[in-house]
Amino acid sequence: MTRSDPETHRGLKPKLKLYDSLTRAVQPFEPLGSGPVGIYSCGPTVYARQHLGNLRPYVFADLLRRTLHSAGFPLRHVVNITDVGHLTSDADHGADKVELAAARAHTPALVITQHFTELFQADLRRVGVLAPEVWAKASEHVPEQLAMILQLEARGFTYRTEDGIYFDTSRAPHYGELSGLTASAAHGRLNERSAKRHAADFALWKFSPATGPKRQLEWPSPWGTGFPGWHIECSAMASRYLGSQFEIHTGGVDHVAVHHSNEIVQAEHALGVRPWVRYWMHGAWLTMEGAKIAKSAGLAPNLDDLLAIGISPAVFRYYLMTAHYRSPLDLNLEALRAADVALERLSRFVRHHTPTAALPPTGAAALIWQRQFYDALYDDLDAPRALAVLWCILADASLPESERALLIAELGGVLGLIWKQPDLSDQAVTPEIRRLVAEREAARRAREFARADALRAELSEHGFTVEDRPSGPLVTRTRTVTP
Ligand SMILES: [Zn+2]
């Protein structure tokens, strides 16, 4: 069945198409039923601050959300928080990242995970990412994970070793279909320390170590006290909130070979469904000098590091929109500065020319621009092409400025660009700037124009312009001034 808004049928919006990693093709988007479209996005492991590279997959998922919403689909989006079970080695050995961080900081694990969860959620809000309908923490869904492991055990897909319960990938003929790699190519050879039967097998439940410090996060289970393996949480929580089959699963491209391949086999064999997920979507990396940004490499800037050099979170989002989500993007200061100038120019145009009360324009030229915008966006979320349409609208002298401003604001809103750009409420505006603005306004009212002009020049040196509007002075940041 087809559910979409009337604009699709009036020819304003084309059919939405999305790239599916499993079939390796762009496919028309069809929901499974008449309920909300289910989206599951793999969330972070909350043992440290998320860096800029970590944020890119969520901006991509947010663009997907906003695009589906613009096409008239109700949504149910679930993002998980991994607060237990993610080991330092993805091959099921090493320390639990959260327990390790807690031990190093001499802090309870739950205090660590709560702190970094809140920081992560605040960072997402700053880059304009809308909150999902459900935040799901692994530690709060252990019963669901145990239930899924029991289902797998009942169907004969598990075996026990001395350190845990494992999934037997040799019994799953479709294993690796997402990555296109055979189990041995994706996972290499068996590690000598491992008691696994095959390299691709993975832990569903790990036993707490018999010796050494006692774990902070552990639970009783039918097999012994321990904690869930990293992969089971996503399959268990997705089916808890989205049912045994749902529409879209997103994540970073680094999840394809192992994490998502494991999610698929355990969910399909526990739930007895195929396919578990209709569309698999993966976002490419944000890189620095061509390499994946990684905390372990030492240089992993976050949003506050950007703000310190005058780049706002809104500009970072605009910058991410300049690349297609499936293309790697290299973090580049020159390009960030260019994004800052570009966003400010678009925002200023919108601020300056938006009439106080008006309906979106419906003339033929406006409709053609809207159609071009949605042609780009609905073609597997081609944000760079959609962004280019905004610039074409800005330059279209055949349309009144007020119509152009309304169009840019409406369509830019679909991309989640944040139009309320720095004004007097922005952090970059110091008390000094506020004083200069107030003094200039006083001089202007007193008709001391030479003094008012001198103060305007001084503001300009600080990177701010003043426009005299009927409602009072409008202060805009024109460029970033590096301290
Ligand atoms: Zn996951």
Coordinates of C-alpha atoms and ligand atoms in Angstrom, one line a residue:
M1 CA 0.0 0.0 0.0
T2 CA 1.1 3.6 -0.4
R3 CA 0.9 6.2 2.2
S4 CA 2.1 9.6 1.5
D5 CA 0.9 13.1 1.6
P6 CA -1.3 14.7 -1.1
E7 CA 1.6 16.8 -2.4
T8 CA 3.1 13.6 -3.9
H9 CA 0.0 13.1 -6.0
R10 CA 0.0 16.8 -7.1
G11 CA 3.5 16.2 -8.6
L12 CA 5.2 18.5 -6.1
K13 CA 7.2 15.6 -4.6
P14 CA 8.5 12.5 -6.4
K15 CA 8.5 9.0 -5.0
L16 CA 11.1 8.6 -2.2
K17 CA 14.0 6.2 -3.0
L18 CA 16.6 5.0 -0.6
Y19 CA 19.8 3.0 -1.0
D20 CA 19.7 -0.4 0.7
S21 CA 23.0 -1.9 1.6
L22 CA 21.7 -5.4 1.6
T23 CA 20.5 -5.4 -2.0
R24 CA 23.2 -2.8 -3.0
A25 CA 20.7 -0.8 -4.9
V26 CA 18.5 2.3 -4.7
Q27 CA 15.0 1.1 -4.0
P28 CA 11.6 2.8 -3.9
F29 CA 10.6 3.2 -0.3
E30 CA 7.5 1.2 0.7
P31 CA 6.4 1.0 4.3
L32 CA 5.5 -2.4 5.7
G33 CA 2.0 -1.5 6.8
S34 CA -0.2 1.4 7.9
G35 CA 1.4 2.1 11.2
P36 CA 4.4 4.4 11.9
V37 CA 7.6 3.7 9.9
G38 CA 10.1 1.9 12.2
I39 CA 13.7 3.2 12.3
Y40 CA 16.4 1.8 14.5
S41 CA 19.8 3.6 14.7
C42 CA 22.8 2.0 16.5
G43 CA 23.7 4.4 19.3
P44 CA 27.0 5.1 21.0
T45 CA 28.9 3.3 23.7
V46 CA 28.8 5.9 26.5
Y47 CA 32.2 5.7 28.2
A48 CA 33.6 8.9 26.7
R49 CA 32.6 12.2 25.0
Q50 CA 31.4 11.6 21.4
H51 CA 33.7 13.3 18.8
L52 CA 32.6 15.0 15.5
G53 CA 33.0 11.7 13.6
N54 CA 30.6 10.0 16.0
L55 CA 28.0 12.6 15.4
R56 CA 27.8 12.2 11.6
P57 CA 25.7 9.0 11.6
Y58 CA 23.0 10.7 13.7
V59 CA 22.8 13.8 11.5
F60 CA 22.3 11.4 8.6
A61 CA 19.6 9.5 10.5
D62 CA 18.0 12.9 11.3
L63 CA 18.0 13.9 7.7
L64 CA 16.3 10.5 7.0
R65 CA 13.7 11.3 9.7
R66 CA 13.0 14.8 8.4
T67 CA 12.7 13.5 4.8
L68 CA 10.2 10.7 5.8
H69 CA 8.3 13.3 7.8
S70 CA 8.2 15.6 4.8
A71 CA 6.8 12.7 2.7
G72 CA 3.9 12.3 5.2
F73 CA 5.0 9.2 7.1
P74 CA 4.4 8.9 10.8
L75 CA 7.6 7.6 12.5
R76 CA 8.8 5.6 15.4
H77 CA 12.6 6.0 15.8
V78 CA 14.6 4.0 18.3
V79 CA 18.2 4.8 19.3
N80 CA 20.1 2.6 21.7
I81 CA 22.6 3.6 24.3
T82 CA 25.3 0.9 24.9
D83 CA 26.1 1.1 28.6
V84 CA 27.3 -2.4 29.1
G85 CA 28.9 -5.3 27.2
H86 CA 31.0 -3.4 24.5
L87 CA 34.5 -4.9 24.9
T88 CA 37.7 -3.2 23.8
S89 CA 38.1 -5.9 21.2
D90 CA 35.1 -6.6 18.8
A91 CA 36.4 -10.2 18.8
D92 CA 34.7 -10.9 22.2
H93 CA 37.7 -10.5 24.4
G94 CA 39.3 -7.6 26.2
A95 CA 37.8 -5.4 28.9
D96 CA 34.3 -3.9 29.0
K97 CA 34.8 -0.2 27.8
V98 CA 32.4 1.1 30.4
E99 CA 33.8 -0.9 33.3
L100 CA 37.3 0.2 32.3
A101 CA 36.4 3.9 32.2
A102 CA 34.6 3.6 35.6
A103 CA 37.7 1.9 37.2
R104 CA 40.0 4.5 35.8
A105 CA 37.9 7.4 37.1
H106 CA 37.1 5.6 40.4
T107 CA 33.4 6.4 39.6
P108 CA 30.3 4.1 39.6
A109 CA 29.7 2.8 36.0
L110 CA 26.1 4.2 36.0
V111 CA 27.4 7.7 36.9
I112 CA 29.8 7.5 33.9
T113 CA 27.2 6.3 31.5
Q114 CA 24.6 8.8 32.6
H115 CA 27.0 11.6 32.3
F116 CA 28.1 10.7 28.7
T117 CA 24.6 9.9 27.7
E118 CA 23.4 13.4 28.6
L119 CA 26.4 15.0 26.9
F120 CA 25.7 13.0 23.7
Q121 CA 22.0 14.0 23.8
A122 CA 22.9 17.6 24.3
D123 CA 25.4 17.5 21.4
L124 CA 22.7 16.1 19.2
R125 CA 20.3 18.9 20.1
R126 CA 23.0 21.5 19.3
V127 CA 23.4 20.1 15.7
G128 CA 19.6 20.2 15.2
V129 CA 19.0 16.4 15.6
L130 CA 15.4 15.7 16.6
A131 CA 15.0 13.4 19.6
P132 CA 13.9 9.8 18.7
E133 CA 10.6 8.5 20.0
V134 CA 12.6 5.9 22.1
W135 CA 16.0 6.0 23.8
A136 CA 16.8 2.4 24.8
K137 CA 19.6 1.6 27.2
A138 CA 21.1 -1.9 27.0
S139 CA 21.4 -2.2 30.8
E140 CA 17.6 -1.6 31.2
H141 CA 16.7 -4.3 28.7
V142 CA 18.5 -7.4 30.0
P143 CA 15.3 -9.5 30.2
E144 CA 14.6 -8.9 26.5
Q145 CA 18.1 -9.9 25.6
L146 CA 17.9 -13.1 27.8
A147 CA 14.6 -14.0 26.1
M148 CA 16.2 -13.7 22.6
I149 CA 19.2 -15.8 23.6
L150 CA 16.8 -18.5 25.0
Q151 CA 14.9 -18.5 21.7
L152 CA 18.2 -19.0 19.8
E153 CA 19.1 -21.8 22.2
A154 CA 15.8 -23.5 21.7
R155 CA 16.3 -23.4 18.0
G156 CA 19.8 -24.9 18.3
F157 CA 21.9 -21.8 17.3
T158 CA 24.0 -21.5 20.4
Y159 CA 26.8 -23.3 22.2
R160 CA 28.6 -22.9 25.5
T161 CA 32.3 -22.2 26.1
E162 CA 34.1 -21.6 29.3
D163 CA 33.6 -17.8 29.0
G164 CA 30.1 -17.5 27.6
I165 CA 27.2 -18.5 25.3
Y166 CA 28.0 -18.1 21.6
F167 CA 26.1 -17.9 18.3
D168 CA 27.0 -20.7 15.9
T169 CA 27.4 -18.9 12.5
S170 CA 28.0 -22.2 10.7
R171 CA 24.3 -23.0 11.2
A172 CA 23.2 -19.7 9.5
P173 CA 23.6 -20.1 5.7
H174 CA 22.9 -16.4 5.0
Y175 CA 25.6 -15.1 7.4
G176 CA 27.6 -12.3 5.8
E177 CA 25.1 -11.4 3.1
L178 CA 25.2 -7.7 4.2
S179 CA 29.0 -7.4 3.8
G180 CA 29.3 -9.8 0.9
L181 CA 32.2 -11.3 2.7
T182 CA 32.6 -14.9 3.7
A183 CA 32.8 -15.4 7.5
S184 CA 36.6 -16.1 7.3
A185 CA 37.3 -13.0 5.2
A186 CA 35.4 -10.7 7.6
H187 CA 36.8 -12.2 10.8
G188 CA 40.2 -13.6 10.0
R189 CA 41.5 -16.7 11.8
L190 CA 40.5 -17.9 15.2
N191 CA 42.3 -16.2 18.0
E192 CA 44.3 -18.6 20.2
R193 CA 42.8 -17.2 23.3
S194 CA 39.3 -17.8 22.1
A195 CA 37.2 -20.9 22.7
K196 CA 34.9 -20.1 19.8
R197 CA 34.4 -22.8 17.1
H198 CA 34.5 -20.4 14.1
A199 CA 36.0 -17.0 13.8
A200 CA 32.7 -15.3 12.9
D201 CA 30.9 -16.8 15.9
F202 CA 30.1 -14.1 18.5
A203 CA 29.2 -13.9 22.2
L204 CA 25.5 -13.6 23.2
W205 CA 26.2 -13.8 26.9
K206 CA 29.5 -13.5 28.7
F207 CA 30.2 -14.9 32.1
S208 CA 31.6 -12.6 34.8
P209 CA 35.3 -13.4 35.4
A210 CA 35.8 -15.9 38.2
T211 CA 38.9 -14.0 39.4
G212 CA 39.9 -10.4 39.5
P213 CA 37.7 -7.4 40.5
K214 CA 34.0 -7.9 40.6
R215 CA 32.1 -6.3 37.7
Q216 CA 29.7 -3.4 38.6
L217 CA 27.3 -4.4 35.8
E218 CA 26.2 -8.1 35.9
W219 CA 23.0 -10.1 36.0
P220 CA 21.9 -13.7 36.8
S221 CA 21.0 -15.8 33.8
P222 CA 20.1 -19.5 33.1
W223 CA 23.8 -20.1 32.2
G224 CA 25.5 -18.2 35.0
T225 CA 26.1 -14.6 36.2
G226 CA 27.4 -12.3 33.5
F227 CA 26.4 -9.7 31.0
P228 CA 25.0 -9.5 27.4
G229 CA 27.3 -9.6 24.4
W230 CA 27.4 -6.3 22.5
H231 CA 25.3 -7.3 19.5
I232 CA 22.3 -8.9 21.1
E233 CA 21.0 -5.6 22.6
C234 CA 20.2 -4.1 19.2
S235 CA 18.2 -7.1 17.9
A236 CA 16.4 -7.5 21.3
M237 CA 15.5 -3.8 21.7
A238 CA 14.5 -3.2 18.1
S239 CA 12.0 -6.1 18.2
R240 CA 10.8 -4.9 21.6
Y241 CA 9.9 -1.4 20.3
L242 CA 9.4 -2.0 16.5
G243 CA 8.0 -5.5 16.3
S244 CA 9.6 -8.5 14.7
Q245 CA 10.0 -6.8 11.3
F246 CA 10.4 -3.1 10.6
E247 CA 11.4 -0.7 7.8
I248 CA 14.8 0.9 8.3
H249 CA 18.0 0.2 10.3
T250 CA 20.8 2.8 10.2
G251 CA 24.4 2.9 11.4
G252 CA 27.9 3.8 10.4
V253 CA 29.5 1.9 7.5
D254 CA 31.9 0.4 10.0
H255 CA 29.0 -1.7 11.4
V256 CA 28.4 -3.6 8.1
A257 CA 30.9 -6.5 8.4
V258 CA 30.4 -7.5 12.0
H259 CA 27.8 -5.8 14.2
H260 CA 25.0 -5.6 11.6
S261 CA 25.8 -9.0 10.1
N262 CA 25.5 -10.4 13.6
E263 CA 22.3 -8.5 14.4
I264 CA 20.7 -9.9 11.2
V265 CA 21.4 -13.6 11.9
Q266 CA 20.5 -13.5 15.6
A267 CA 17.3 -11.6 15.0
E268 CA 16.2 -13.7 11.9
H269 CA 16.8 -17.0 13.6
A270 CA 15.4 -16.0 17.0
L271 CA 12.2 -14.4 15.6
G272 CA 11.8 -16.7 12.6
V273 CA 11.4 -13.9 10.1
R274 CA 13.2 -12.9 6.9
P275 CA 13.9 -10.2 6.1
W276 CA 14.1 -8.8 9.6
V277 CA 14.7 -5.3 8.2
R278 CA 13.5 -4.0 4.9
Y279 CA 16.2 -1.3 4.3
W280 CA 19.7 -1.2 5.7
M281 CA 21.2 2.3 5.5
H282 CA 24.9 3.1 6.3
G283 CA 26.5 6.5 6.6
A284 CA 30.1 7.1 5.5
W285 CA 32.8 8.3 7.9
L286 CA 33.9 11.8 8.7
T287 CA 37.6 11.7 8.3
M288 CA 40.6 13.8 9.2
E289 CA 43.5 13.8 6.7
G290 CA 41.8 10.8 5.1
A291 CA 41.7 8.6 8.3
K292 CA 38.7 7.7 10.4
I293 CA 38.5 10.0 13.4
A294 CA 39.2 7.8 16.4
K295 CA 39.7 8.5 20.1
S296 CA 42.5 6.0 20.1
A297 CA 44.5 8.0 17.5
G298 CA 44.6 10.9 20.0
L299 CA 43.0 13.7 17.9
A300 CA 39.2 13.5 18.1
P301 CA 37.7 17.0 18.2
N302 CA 34.2 17.5 19.5
L303 CA 31.6 20.3 19.1
D304 CA 33.2 22.5 21.8
D305 CA 36.5 22.3 20.0
L306 CA 34.8 23.7 16.9
L307 CA 33.1 26.5 18.9
A308 CA 36.5 27.5 20.3
I309 CA 37.6 28.3 16.8
G310 CA 34.3 30.1 16.0
I311 CA 32.5 27.4 14.2
S312 CA 29.0 26.9 15.6
P313 CA 27.2 23.5 15.7
A314 CA 24.7 24.9 13.1
V315 CA 27.6 25.5 10.7
F316 CA 28.9 21.9 11.4
R317 CA 25.5 20.6 10.3
Y318 CA 25.5 22.7 7.2
Y319 CA 29.0 21.4 6.4
L320 CA 27.8 17.8 6.8
M321 CA 25.0 18.5 4.3
T322 CA 27.6 19.5 1.7
A323 CA 28.4 15.8 1.2
H324 CA 26.1 12.9 0.4
Y325 CA 25.7 10.7 3.4
R326 CA 27.3 7.7 1.6
S327 CA 30.4 9.7 0.7
P328 CA 33.3 10.1 3.1
L329 CA 33.9 13.7 4.1
D330 CA 37.2 15.1 5.3
L331 CA 37.1 17.6 8.2
N332 CA 38.8 20.6 6.7
L333 CA 39.1 24.0 8.3
E334 CA 38.9 25.9 5.0
A335 CA 35.7 24.2 4.1
L336 CA 34.2 24.8 7.6
R337 CA 34.9 28.5 7.3
A338 CA 33.3 28.5 3.8
A339 CA 30.3 26.8 5.3
D340 CA 30.1 29.4 8.0
V341 CA 30.0 32.2 5.4
A342 CA 27.5 30.3 3.2
L343 CA 25.1 29.6 6.1
E344 CA 25.3 33.1 7.3
R345 CA 24.5 34.5 3.9
L346 CA 21.5 32.2 3.4
S347 CA 20.3 33.0 7.0
R348 CA 20.7 36.7 6.6
F349 CA 18.7 36.6 3.3
V350 CA 15.9 34.7 5.1
R351 CA 16.0 37.0 8.1
H352 CA 16.0 40.2 6.0
H353 CA 13.3 39.3 3.5
T354 CA 10.8 37.1 5.3
P355 CA 7.5 39.0 5.5
T356 CA 6.0 38.9 9.0
A357 CA 2.8 37.1 7.8
A358 CA 2.7 35.1 4.6
L359 CA 1.8 31.7 3.2
P360 CA 4.4 29.7 1.3
P361 CA 4.5 30.8 -2.3
T362 CA 2.5 28.7 -4.8
G363 CA 3.3 30.4 -8.1
A364 CA 4.6 28.2 -11.0
A365 CA 8.3 29.2 -10.5
A366 CA 8.2 28.4 -6.8
L367 CA 6.6 25.1 -7.5
I368 CA 9.4 24.2 -10.0
W369 CA 12.0 25.0 -7.4
Q370 CA 10.2 22.9 -4.8
R371 CA 10.0 20.0 -7.2
Q372 CA 13.7 20.3 -7.9
F373 CA 14.5 20.3 -4.2
Y374 CA 12.5 17.2 -3.5
D375 CA 13.8 15.5 -6.7
A376 CA 17.2 15.8 -5.1
L377 CA 16.3 14.9 -1.5
Y378 CA 14.1 12.0 -2.4
D379 CA 16.8 10.5 -4.6
D380 CA 18.5 8.7 -1.7
L381 CA 18.8 11.9 0.4
D382 CA 21.0 13.9 -2.0
A383 CA 21.5 16.8 0.4
P384 CA 24.3 18.5 -1.6
R385 CA 22.0 18.7 -4.6
A386 CA 19.1 19.9 -2.5
L387 CA 21.4 22.5 -0.9
A388 CA 22.4 23.7 -4.4
V389 CA 18.7 24.3 -5.2
L390 CA 18.5 26.7 -2.2
W391 CA 21.3 28.7 -3.8
C392 CA 19.5 28.7 -7.1
I393 CA 16.4 30.1 -5.4
L394 CA 18.4 32.8 -3.7
A395 CA 19.7 33.9 -7.2
D396 CA 16.3 33.7 -9.0
A397 CA 15.6 37.4 -9.7
S398 CA 12.3 36.5 -11.3
L399 CA 10.8 35.8 -7.9
P400 CA 10.2 38.5 -5.3
E401 CA 12.7 38.4 -2.5
S402 CA 10.0 37.7 0.1
E403 CA 9.0 34.6 -1.9
R404 CA 12.6 33.4 -2.2
A405 CA 13.1 33.9 1.6
L406 CA 10.0 31.9 2.4
L407 CA 11.0 29.1 0.0
I408 CA 14.5 28.9 1.4
A409 CA 13.3 28.9 5.0
E410 CA 10.7 26.1 4.3
L411 CA 13.0 23.9 2.3
G412 CA 16.1 24.6 4.4
G413 CA 14.0 23.5 7.4
V414 CA 13.5 20.1 5.8
L415 CA 17.4 19.8 5.8
G416 CA 17.3 20.8 9.5
L417 CA 19.4 23.9 8.8
I418 CA 19.1 26.2 11.8
W419 CA 18.1 29.6 10.6
K420 CA 18.2 31.5 13.8
Q421 CA 21.8 32.2 13.3
P422 CA 23.9 34.2 15.7
D423 CA 22.2 37.3 16.8
L424 CA 22.5 39.1 20.2
S425 CA 21.6 35.9 22.0
D426 CA 24.6 34.0 20.5
Q427 CA 27.5 33.0 22.6
A428 CA 29.9 34.8 20.3
V429 CA 28.3 38.1 21.3
T430 CA 30.3 39.5 24.2
P431 CA 29.1 42.2 26.6
E432 CA 31.5 44.5 24.7
I433 CA 29.6 44.0 21.5
R434 CA 26.3 44.6 23.2
R435 CA 27.7 47.8 24.6
L436 CA 28.8 49.0 21.2
V437 CA 25.4 48.2 19.7
A438 CA 23.6 50.1 22.4
E439 CA 25.9 53.1 22.1
R440 CA 25.5 53.2 18.3
E441 CA 21.7 53.0 18.6
A442 CA 21.8 55.9 21.2
A443 CA 24.0 57.9 18.8
R444 CA 21.7 57.3 15.8
R445 CA 18.6 58.3 17.8
A446 CA 20.4 61.5 18.8
R447 CA 21.3 62.1 15.1
E448 CA 25.0 61.9 15.9
F449 CA 25.6 60.2 12.6
A450 CA 29.4 60.5 12.5
R451 CA 29.7 58.8 15.9
A452 CA 27.1 56.1 14.9
D453 CA 29.2 55.4 11.7
A454 CA 32.4 55.1 13.8
L455 CA 30.7 52.6 16.1
R456 CA 29.4 50.6 13.1
A457 CA 33.0 50.4 11.8
E458 CA 34.2 49.3 15.2
L459 CA 31.6 46.5 15.2
S460 CA 32.6 45.5 11.7
E461 CA 36.1 45.0 12.9
H462 CA 34.8 42.6 15.5
G463 CA 32.9 40.7 12.7
F464 CA 29.4 42.1 13.2
T465 CA 27.1 44.2 11.0
V466 CA 24.2 46.3 12.1
E467 CA 21.2 46.8 10.0
D468 CA 18.6 49.4 11.1
R469 CA 15.2 47.8 11.0
P470 CA 11.8 49.2 12.1
S471 CA 11.9 46.9 15.1
G472 CA 15.4 48.1 16.1
P473 CA 19.0 47.3 15.2
L474 CA 19.5 43.8 13.7
V475 CA 23.0 42.6 14.6
T476 CA 24.5 39.9 12.4
R477 CA 27.8 38.1 12.6
T478 CA 29.4 38.5 9.2
R479 CA 32.6 36.5 9.7
T480 CA 34.3 34.5 12.3
V481 CA 37.0 36.4 14.2
T482 CA 39.7 34.2 15.5
P483 CA 40.8 35.4 18.9
Ligands
ZN1 ZN 23.5 -1.9 16.8

